Amino acid sequence: MPDSPRSDASQPQARPQRPKAAKPRTAAAVTSATAAAAELHEPILSWYDANARVLPWREPDAGAWAVMVSEFMLQQTPVVRVLPVYAIWMDRWPTPKALAAEPPGEAVRAWGRLGYPRRALRLHAAARAITDNHGGEVPNDHADLLALPGVGTYTAAAIASFAFGQRHAVVDTNVRRVFARALGGDAQPSISPTAADLRRAEQAMPLDAATAAKWAVATMELGALICTARTPKCGHCPIVERCAWTLAGRPAYDGPPRKGQTYDGTDRQARGRLLAVLRDSAGPVGKARLDRAWPDVAQRERALDGLVADGLVEPLARSRFRLPI
DNA sequence: CAACCGTGGTA
DNA sequence: TTACCAAGGTT
């Protein structure tokens, strides 16, 4: 069932071949990296048992759809803001079929102010794909998951791991940061995910599928609660004694500057304002209403065109607009 | 592959 | 107050 490469140190010859020509690595180096990571397993798994947050999508009876919905909502959005929207969403659409039966605009409306509303559109499209191609059941195969709209490397691995107990490297920003510090000795991970991040996570995984699945959620939780980006709570960290960054004296971040994302006055903000008008209106809206939502004409038109092109807004006759049906 | 895509909380 | 950050994906 698990389709991730196995790293069986007892059989160096059987090292998984990597089609994309990674740097050649000796069996000894692989064994060494795996062994170092293995010492982190017990402390992190025990810490998770004692400190995991109670979240609705982690309940034993939550199901794969619950996991999938939560993963979409949690893409770039904090847990506390997801919780209320998630509850309403699951109450209204407890299955992929239920969501698939509604127009995409209803998904966009229910998405509320979670941000990145294209995620709502993609989740709706994924629900229809699941209904059409998978009998209404969230697929358990990694490749099938990856083929769904809005499901990338991380989300496919997360659903396969959290919902189906499979062995996959689940590499999000939390995990990248935990490993960058504990194994790499760096204050922060690289700006964007790298192949090295994935390789490191694969080597660090426990071999047993069930343990690997728990390891995946545990390392994420550690990054979310203890090994945080700004002021990590190293005093409460279960692996502080083995953390390469701590052992190095916690040197400051010295990499390239992180891209500061401004928001005020951007097209993104303009799109958000326009879409908010449509979300808050039961039916179609006249152009004049949208004109009032953003002062700059050129930017407003560009934003509206973009929303229409993305399928988030549907143009009607006589300069009227609505959420897509 | 760099740029784009929302929103709100916090140090 | 400004800047950074939050369970990424797509083009």
CSV table of C-alpha atoms (C1' of nucleotides) in Angstrom, one decimal:
chain,number,residue,atom,x,y,z
A,1,MET,CA,0.0,0.0,0.0
A,2,PRO,CA,2.7,2.6,0.8
A,3,ASP,CA,4.2,3.7,-2.4
A,4,SER,CA,7.0,5.8,-1.0
A,5,PRO,CA,10.6,4.5,-1.5
A,6,ARG,CA,11.7,2.3,1.3
A,7,SER,CA,15.0,3.0,2.9
A,8,ASP,CA,16.0,-0.4,4.2
A,9,ALA,CA,19.5,0.2,5.6
A,10,SER,CA,20.2,-3.5,5.7
A,11,GLN,CA,20.2,-3.7,1.9
A,12,PRO,CA,22.3,-0.9,0.6
A,13,GLN,CA,22.2,-2.4,-2.9
A,14,ALA,CA,18.4,-1.9,-3.0
A,15,ARG,CA,18.7,1.8,-2.6
A,16,PRO,CA,15.7,3.3,-4.5
A,17,GLN,CA,16.7,4.7,-7.8
A,18,ARG,CA,15.8,8.3,-8.3
A,19,PRO,CA,14.8,9.1,-11.9
A,20,LYS,CA,15.6,12.8,-11.6
A,21,ALA,CA,19.3,12.1,-11.0
A,22,ALA,CA,19.9,13.4,-7.5
A,23,LYS,CA,23.5,13.7,-6.4
A,24,PRO,CA,25.0,10.3,-6.0
A,25,ARG,CA,25.0,9.3,-2.3
A,26,THR,CA,26.8,6.6,-0.6
A,27,ALA,CA,24.9,3.9,1.3
A,28,ALA,CA,26.8,4.9,4.4
A,29,ALA,CA,25.6,8.5,4.1
A,30,VAL,CA,22.0,7.3,3.8
A,31,THR,CA,22.4,5.0,6.8
A,32,SER,CA,23.9,7.8,8.8
A,33,ALA,CA,21.2,10.3,8.0
A,34,THR,CA,18.5,7.8,8.8
A,35,ALA,CA,20.0,6.8,12.1
A,36,ALA,CA,20.3,10.5,13.2
A,37,ALA,CA,16.6,11.0,12.4
A,38,ALA,CA,15.6,7.8,14.0
A,39,GLU,CA,16.7,9.2,17.4
A,40,LEU,CA,14.0,11.8,17.0
A,41,HIS,CA,11.2,9.4,16.5
A,42,GLU,CA,10.4,8.4,20.0
A,43,PRO,CA,10.6,11.8,21.6
A,44,ILE,CA,8.5,13.5,18.9
A,45,LEU,CA,5.9,10.7,18.8
A,46,SER,CA,5.6,10.7,22.6
A,47,TRP,CA,5.4,14.5,22.7
A,48,TYR,CA,2.5,14.3,20.1
A,49,ASP,CA,0.6,11.8,22.3
A,50,ALA,CA,0.7,14.2,25.1
A,51,ASN,CA,0.3,17.5,23.3
A,52,ALA,CA,-1.7,17.1,20.1
A,53,ARG,CA,-4.5,19.6,19.7
A,54,VAL,CA,-8.0,18.2,19.4
A,55,LEU,CA,-9.2,19.1,15.9
A,56,PRO,CA,-12.4,18.0,14.3
A,57,TRP,CA,-10.6,16.5,11.2
A,58,ARG,CA,-8.5,14.4,13.5
A,59,GLU,CA,-11.4,12.7,15.2
A,60,PRO,CA,-11.3,8.9,14.6
A,61,ASP,CA,-14.6,9.0,12.7
A,62,ALA,CA,-13.7,12.1,10.6
A,63,GLY,CA,-13.1,10.3,7.4
A,64,ALA,CA,-11.1,11.2,4.3
A,65,TRP,CA,-13.5,13.9,3.1
A,66,ALA,CA,-13.1,15.7,6.4
A,67,VAL,CA,-9.3,15.5,6.0
A,68,MET,CA,-9.5,16.7,2.4
A,69,VAL,CA,-11.7,19.7,3.2
A,70,SER,CA,-9.4,20.7,6.1
A,71,GLU,CA,-6.3,20.4,4.0
A,72,PHE,CA,-7.8,22.7,1.3
A,73,MET,CA,-8.8,25.2,3.9
A,74,LEU,CA,-5.5,25.1,5.8
A,75,GLN,CA,-3.5,25.9,2.7
A,76,GLN,CA,-1.9,29.2,3.8
A,77,THR,CA,-4.6,29.8,6.4
A,78,PRO,CA,-4.3,29.4,10.2
A,79,VAL,CA,-6.2,26.8,12.1
A,80,VAL,CA,-8.2,29.2,14.2
A,81,ARG,CA,-9.7,30.9,11.2
A,82,VAL,CA,-10.5,27.6,9.5
A,83,LEU,CA,-12.4,26.0,12.4
A,84,PRO,CA,-15.7,27.9,12.1
A,85,VAL,CA,-15.9,27.8,8.3
A,86,TYR,CA,-15.0,24.1,8.4
A,87,ALA,CA,-17.8,23.3,10.8
A,88,ILE,CA,-20.4,25.0,8.7
A,89,TRP,CA,-19.0,23.5,5.5
A,90,MET,CA,-19.0,19.9,6.8
A,91,ASP,CA,-22.5,20.3,8.2
A,92,ARG,CA,-23.8,21.4,4.9
A,93,TRP,CA,-21.7,19.2,2.6
A,94,PRO,CA,-20.8,16.0,4.6
A,95,THR,CA,-19.8,14.1,1.4
A,96,PRO,CA,-18.2,15.0,-1.9
A,97,LYS,CA,-21.4,14.2,-3.6
A,98,ALA,CA,-23.3,16.7,-1.6
A,99,LEU,CA,-20.9,19.5,-2.6
A,100,ALA,CA,-20.8,18.3,-6.2
A,101,ALA,CA,-24.5,18.7,-6.4
A,102,GLU,CA,-24.3,22.4,-5.8
A,103,PRO,CA,-23.1,25.2,-8.1
A,104,PRO,CA,-19.5,26.3,-7.6
A,105,GLY,CA,-20.7,29.7,-6.6
A,106,GLU,CA,-22.1,28.3,-3.4
A,107,ALA,CA,-18.7,26.9,-2.5
A,108,VAL,CA,-17.2,30.3,-3.1
A,109,ARG,CA,-19.9,31.9,-0.9
A,110,ALA,CA,-19.4,29.4,1.9
A,111,TRP,CA,-15.7,29.9,1.8
A,112,GLY,CA,-16.3,33.4,3.3
A,113,ARG,CA,-13.1,35.3,4.1
A,114,LEU,CA,-10.7,32.4,4.3
A,115,GLY,CA,-8.8,33.9,1.4
A,116,TYR,CA,-7.5,32.5,-1.8
A,117,PRO,CA,-11.1,31.7,-3.0
A,118,ARG,CA,-9.8,29.8,-5.9
A,119,ARG,CA,-9.3,27.0,-3.4
A,120,ALA,CA,-13.1,26.9,-2.9
A,121,LEU,CA,-13.5,26.5,-6.7
A,122,ARG,CA,-10.9,23.8,-6.8
A,123,LEU,CA,-12.4,21.9,-3.9
A,124,HIS,CA,-15.7,22.0,-5.6
A,125,ALA,CA,-14.1,20.8,-8.8
A,126,ALA,CA,-12.4,18.0,-6.9
A,127,ALA,CA,-15.7,17.0,-5.3
A,128,ARG,CA,-17.2,16.7,-8.8
A,129,ALA,CA,-14.2,14.7,-10.0
A,130,ILE,CA,-14.5,12.4,-7.1
A,131,THR,CA,-18.2,12.0,-7.8
A,132,ASP,CA,-17.7,11.3,-11.5
A,133,ASN,CA,-14.5,9.2,-11.4
A,134,HIS,CA,-14.3,7.6,-8.0
A,135,GLY,CA,-17.8,6.7,-7.0
A,136,GLY,CA,-18.1,9.5,-4.6
A,137,GLU,CA,-15.3,8.3,-2.4
A,138,VAL,CA,-12.1,10.2,-1.8
A,139,PRO,CA,-9.5,8.0,-3.5
A,140,ASN,CA,-6.8,6.5,-1.4
A,141,ASP,CA,-4.2,6.3,-4.1
A,142,HIS,CA,-1.5,9.0,-4.1
A,143,ALA,CA,-1.5,9.4,-7.8
A,144,ASP,CA,-5.3,9.6,-8.0
A,145,LEU,CA,-5.2,12.3,-5.3
A,146,LEU,CA,-2.5,14.2,-7.1
A,147,ALA,CA,-4.7,14.3,-10.2
A,148,LEU,CA,-7.5,16.2,-8.4
A,149,PRO,CA,-7.8,19.9,-8.9
A,150,GLY,CA,-6.1,21.9,-6.1
A,151,VAL,CA,-4.2,18.8,-4.8
A,152,GLY,CA,-0.4,19.2,-5.1
A,153,THR,CA,2.5,17.2,-3.6
A,154,TYR,CA,1.8,18.2,-0.1
A,155,THR,CA,-2.0,17.8,0.0
A,156,ALA,CA,-1.9,14.4,-1.8
A,157,ALA,CA,0.6,13.1,0.8
A,158,ALA,CA,-1.3,14.6,3.7
A,159,ILE,CA,-4.6,13.0,2.7
A,160,ALA,CA,-2.9,9.6,1.9
A,161,SER,CA,-1.1,9.7,5.3
A,162,PHE,CA,-3.7,11.2,7.6
A,163,ALA,CA,-6.8,9.6,6.1
A,164,PHE,CA,-5.5,6.3,5.0
A,165,GLY,CA,-2.5,5.7,7.2
A,166,GLN,CA,0.0,5.4,4.3
A,167,ARG,CA,3.7,6.1,4.4
A,168,HIS,CA,4.4,9.3,2.6
A,169,ALA,CA,6.7,12.3,3.2
A,170,VAL,CA,4.3,15.0,4.2
A,171,VAL,CA,6.4,18.2,3.8
A,172,ASP,CA,4.7,21.5,4.6
A,173,THR,CA,6.3,24.6,5.9
A,174,ASN,CA,6.2,23.3,9.5
A,175,VAL,CA,8.0,20.2,8.6
A,176,ARG,CA,10.6,22.0,6.5
A,177,ARG,CA,11.3,24.3,9.4
A,178,VAL,CA,11.6,21.5,12.0
A,179,PHE,CA,14.0,19.6,9.8
A,180,ALA,CA,15.9,22.7,8.8
A,181,ARG,CA,16.6,23.3,12.5
A,182,ALA,CA,16.9,19.9,14.0
A,183,LEU,CA,18.8,18.2,11.1
A,184,GLY,CA,20.2,21.1,9.1
A,185,GLY,CA,21.2,23.5,11.9
A,186,ASP,CA,19.6,26.4,10.1
A,187,ALA,CA,17.3,29.0,11.7
A,188,GLN,CA,14.8,28.9,8.8
A,189,PRO,CA,14.2,26.5,5.9
A,190,SER,CA,14.9,27.6,2.3
A,191,ILE,CA,12.4,30.1,0.9
A,192,SER,CA,10.7,27.6,-1.3
A,193,PRO,CA,10.5,23.8,-1.0
A,194,THR,CA,13.4,22.0,-2.5
A,195,ALA,CA,14.2,18.4,-3.6
A,196,ALA,CA,16.6,18.3,-0.7
A,197,ASP,CA,13.7,19.0,1.7
A,198,LEU,CA,11.8,16.1,0.4
A,199,ARG,CA,14.8,13.8,0.5
A,200,ARG,CA,15.5,14.7,4.1
A,201,ALA,CA,11.9,14.1,5.1
A,202,GLU,CA,11.9,10.7,3.3
A,203,GLN,CA,15.0,9.6,5.1
A,204,ALA,CA,13.7,10.7,8.4
A,205,MET,CA,10.4,8.7,8.1
A,206,PRO,CA,9.9,5.6,10.2
A,207,LEU,CA,9.7,2.5,8.1
A,208,ASP,CA,6.4,1.2,9.4
A,209,ALA,CA,3.4,2.8,7.6
A,210,ALA,CA,1.3,3.4,10.7
A,211,THR,CA,4.2,4.9,12.6
A,212,ALA,CA,5.2,7.0,9.6
A,213,ALA,CA,1.6,8.4,9.4
A,214,LYS,CA,1.7,9.4,13.0
A,215,TRP,CA,5.2,10.8,12.5
A,216,ALA,CA,3.9,13.0,9.7
A,217,VAL,CA,1.2,14.7,11.8
A,218,ALA,CA,3.5,14.8,14.8
A,219,THR,CA,6.3,16.7,13.1
A,220,MET,CA,3.8,19.1,11.7
A,221,GLU,CA,2.3,19.7,15.1
A,222,LEU,CA,5.7,20.2,16.6
A,223,GLY,CA,6.4,22.9,14.0
A,224,ALA,CA,3.0,24.5,14.6
A,225,LEU,CA,3.1,24.6,18.4
A,226,ILE,CA,6.8,24.5,19.5
A,227,CYS,CA,9.2,25.0,16.6
A,228,THR,CA,7.5,28.1,15.4
A,229,ALA,CA,8.8,30.6,12.9
A,230,ARG,CA,9.2,33.6,15.1
A,231,THR,CA,9.9,32.7,18.7
A,232,PRO,CA,10.2,29.0,19.0
A,233,LYS,CA,9.5,27.5,22.4
A,234,CYS,CA,12.7,25.6,22.6
A,235,GLY,CA,12.3,25.2,26.4
A,236,HIS,CA,9.4,22.9,25.7
A,237,CYS,CA,10.9,21.1,22.7
A,238,PRO,CA,11.2,17.3,23.1
A,239,ILE,CA,14.3,17.2,20.9
A,240,VAL,CA,16.1,20.3,22.0
A,241,GLU,CA,19.0,18.2,23.1
A,242,ARG,CA,19.4,16.8,19.6
A,243,CYS,CA,18.6,19.9,17.7
A,244,ALA,CA,21.4,20.8,15.4
A,245,TRP,CA,20.4,24.5,15.4
A,246,THR,CA,20.4,24.6,19.2
A,247,LEU,CA,23.7,22.7,19.4
A,248,ALA,CA,25.1,25.3,17.0
A,249,GLY,CA,24.0,28.1,19.4
A,250,ARG,CA,20.9,29.0,17.4
A,251,PRO,CA,22.6,31.2,14.8
A,252,ALA,CA,20.4,33.8,13.2
A,253,TYR,CA,19.0,33.4,9.7
A,254,ASP,CA,21.6,34.4,7.1
A,255,GLY,CA,20.0,33.4,3.9
A,256,PRO,CA,18.5,35.6,1.2
A,257,PRO,CA,15.8,38.1,2.3
A,258,ARG,CA,12.3,36.7,2.5
A,259,LYS,CA,9.9,38.2,0.0
A,260,GLY,CA,7.8,40.7,1.9
A,261,GLN,CA,4.3,40.4,0.6
A,262,THR,CA,2.5,43.7,0.6
A,263,TYR,CA,-1.3,43.8,0.2
A,264,ASP,CA,-2.7,47.3,0.5
A,265,GLY,CA,-3.5,48.6,-3.0
A,266,THR,CA,-2.7,45.4,-4.8
A,267,ASP,CA,-4.8,43.6,-7.4
A,268,ARG,CA,-5.4,40.9,-4.8
A,269,GLN,CA,-7.0,43.4,-2.5
A,270,ALA,CA,-9.1,44.7,-5.3
A,271,ARG,CA,-10.3,41.2,-6.3
A,272,GLY,CA,-11.1,40.6,-2.7
A,273,ARG,CA,-13.3,43.6,-2.4
A,274,LEU,CA,-15.2,42.8,-5.6
A,275,LEU,CA,-15.7,39.2,-4.7
A,276,ALA,CA,-16.9,40.3,-1.2
A,277,VAL,CA,-19.7,42.3,-2.8
A,278,LEU,CA,-20.9,39.3,-4.7
A,279,ARG,CA,-20.6,36.9,-1.8
A,280,ASP,CA,-22.7,39.2,0.3
A,281,SER,CA,-25.4,39.5,-2.3
A,282,ALA,CA,-28.0,36.8,-2.8
A,283,GLY,CA,-28.4,37.4,-6.5
A,284,PRO,CA,-26.8,39.1,-9.4
A,285,VAL,CA,-25.2,42.6,-8.9
A,286,GLY,CA,-25.1,45.5,-11.2
A,287,LYS,CA,-21.8,46.9,-12.3
A,288,ALA,CA,-22.4,50.1,-10.4
A,289,ARG,CA,-22.3,48.2,-7.1
A,290,LEU,CA,-18.9,46.8,-8.1
A,291,ASP,CA,-17.6,50.2,-9.2
A,292,ARG,CA,-18.2,51.4,-5.7
A,293,ALA,CA,-16.1,48.7,-4.2
A,294,TRP,CA,-12.8,49.9,-5.7
A,295,PRO,CA,-11.9,53.4,-6.7
A,296,ASP,CA,-9.2,52.9,-9.3
A,297,VAL,CA,-10.9,52.2,-12.6
A,298,ALA,CA,-8.1,50.5,-14.5
A,299,GLN,CA,-7.3,48.2,-11.6
A,300,ARG,CA,-10.9,47.5,-10.9
A,301,GLU,CA,-11.5,46.4,-14.5
A,302,ARG,CA,-8.4,44.3,-14.5
A,303,ALA,CA,-9.4,42.6,-11.2
A,304,LEU,CA,-12.9,41.9,-12.5
A,305,ASP,CA,-11.6,40.5,-15.7
A,306,GLY,CA,-9.3,38.3,-13.7
A,307,LEU,CA,-12.1,37.0,-11.5
A,308,VAL,CA,-14.1,36.2,-14.6
A,309,ALA,CA,-11.2,34.5,-16.2
A,310,ASP,CA,-10.6,32.4,-13.1
A,311,GLY,CA,-14.3,31.3,-13.0
A,312,LEU,CA,-14.9,33.0,-9.7
A,313,VAL,CA,-17.4,35.5,-11.2
A,314,GLU,CA,-19.9,35.0,-14.0
A,315,PRO,CA,-20.8,37.9,-16.3
A,316,LEU,CA,-24.4,38.3,-17.3
A,317,ALA,CA,-26.3,40.5,-19.7
A,318,ARG,CA,-26.7,44.2,-19.1
A,319,SER,CA,-23.5,44.5,-17.0
A,320,ARG,CA,-24.6,42.3,-14.2
A,321,PHE,CA,-22.4,39.8,-12.4
A,322,ARG,CA,-22.9,36.9,-10.0
A,323,LEU,CA,-21.1,34.0,-8.4
A,324,PRO,CA,-20.8,31.1,-10.9
A,325,ILE,CA,-23.8,28.8,-11.3
B,1,DC,C1',10.6,29.0,-12.1
B,2,DA,C1',9.1,33.3,-10.3
B,3,DA,C1',5.0,35.5,-9.8
B,4,DC,C1',0.5,35.4,-8.6
B,5,DC,C1',-3.4,34.3,-5.7
B,6,DG,C1',-6.7,36.8,0.2
B,7,DT,C1',-7.0,37.7,4.8
B,8,DG,C1',-6.2,38.7,9.5
B,9,DG,C1',-3.4,38.2,13.6
B,10,DT,C1',0.8,39.4,15.9
B,11,DA,C1',5.7,41.0,17.5
C,1,DT,C1',3.1,50.9,12.5
C,2,DT,C1',5.1,47.9,9.5
C,3,DA,C1',6.5,43.5,8.3
C,4,DC,C1',6.1,38.9,8.7
C,5,DC,C1',3.7,34.8,8.8
C,6,DA,C1',-0.1,31.0,8.2
C,7,DA,C1',-1.3,22.6,6.9
C,8,DG,C1',0.3,25.4,-1.0
C,9,DG,C1',-1.1,25.2,-5.9
C,10,DT,C1',-1.0,26.7,-10.5
C,11,DT,C1',0.9,28.9,-14.5
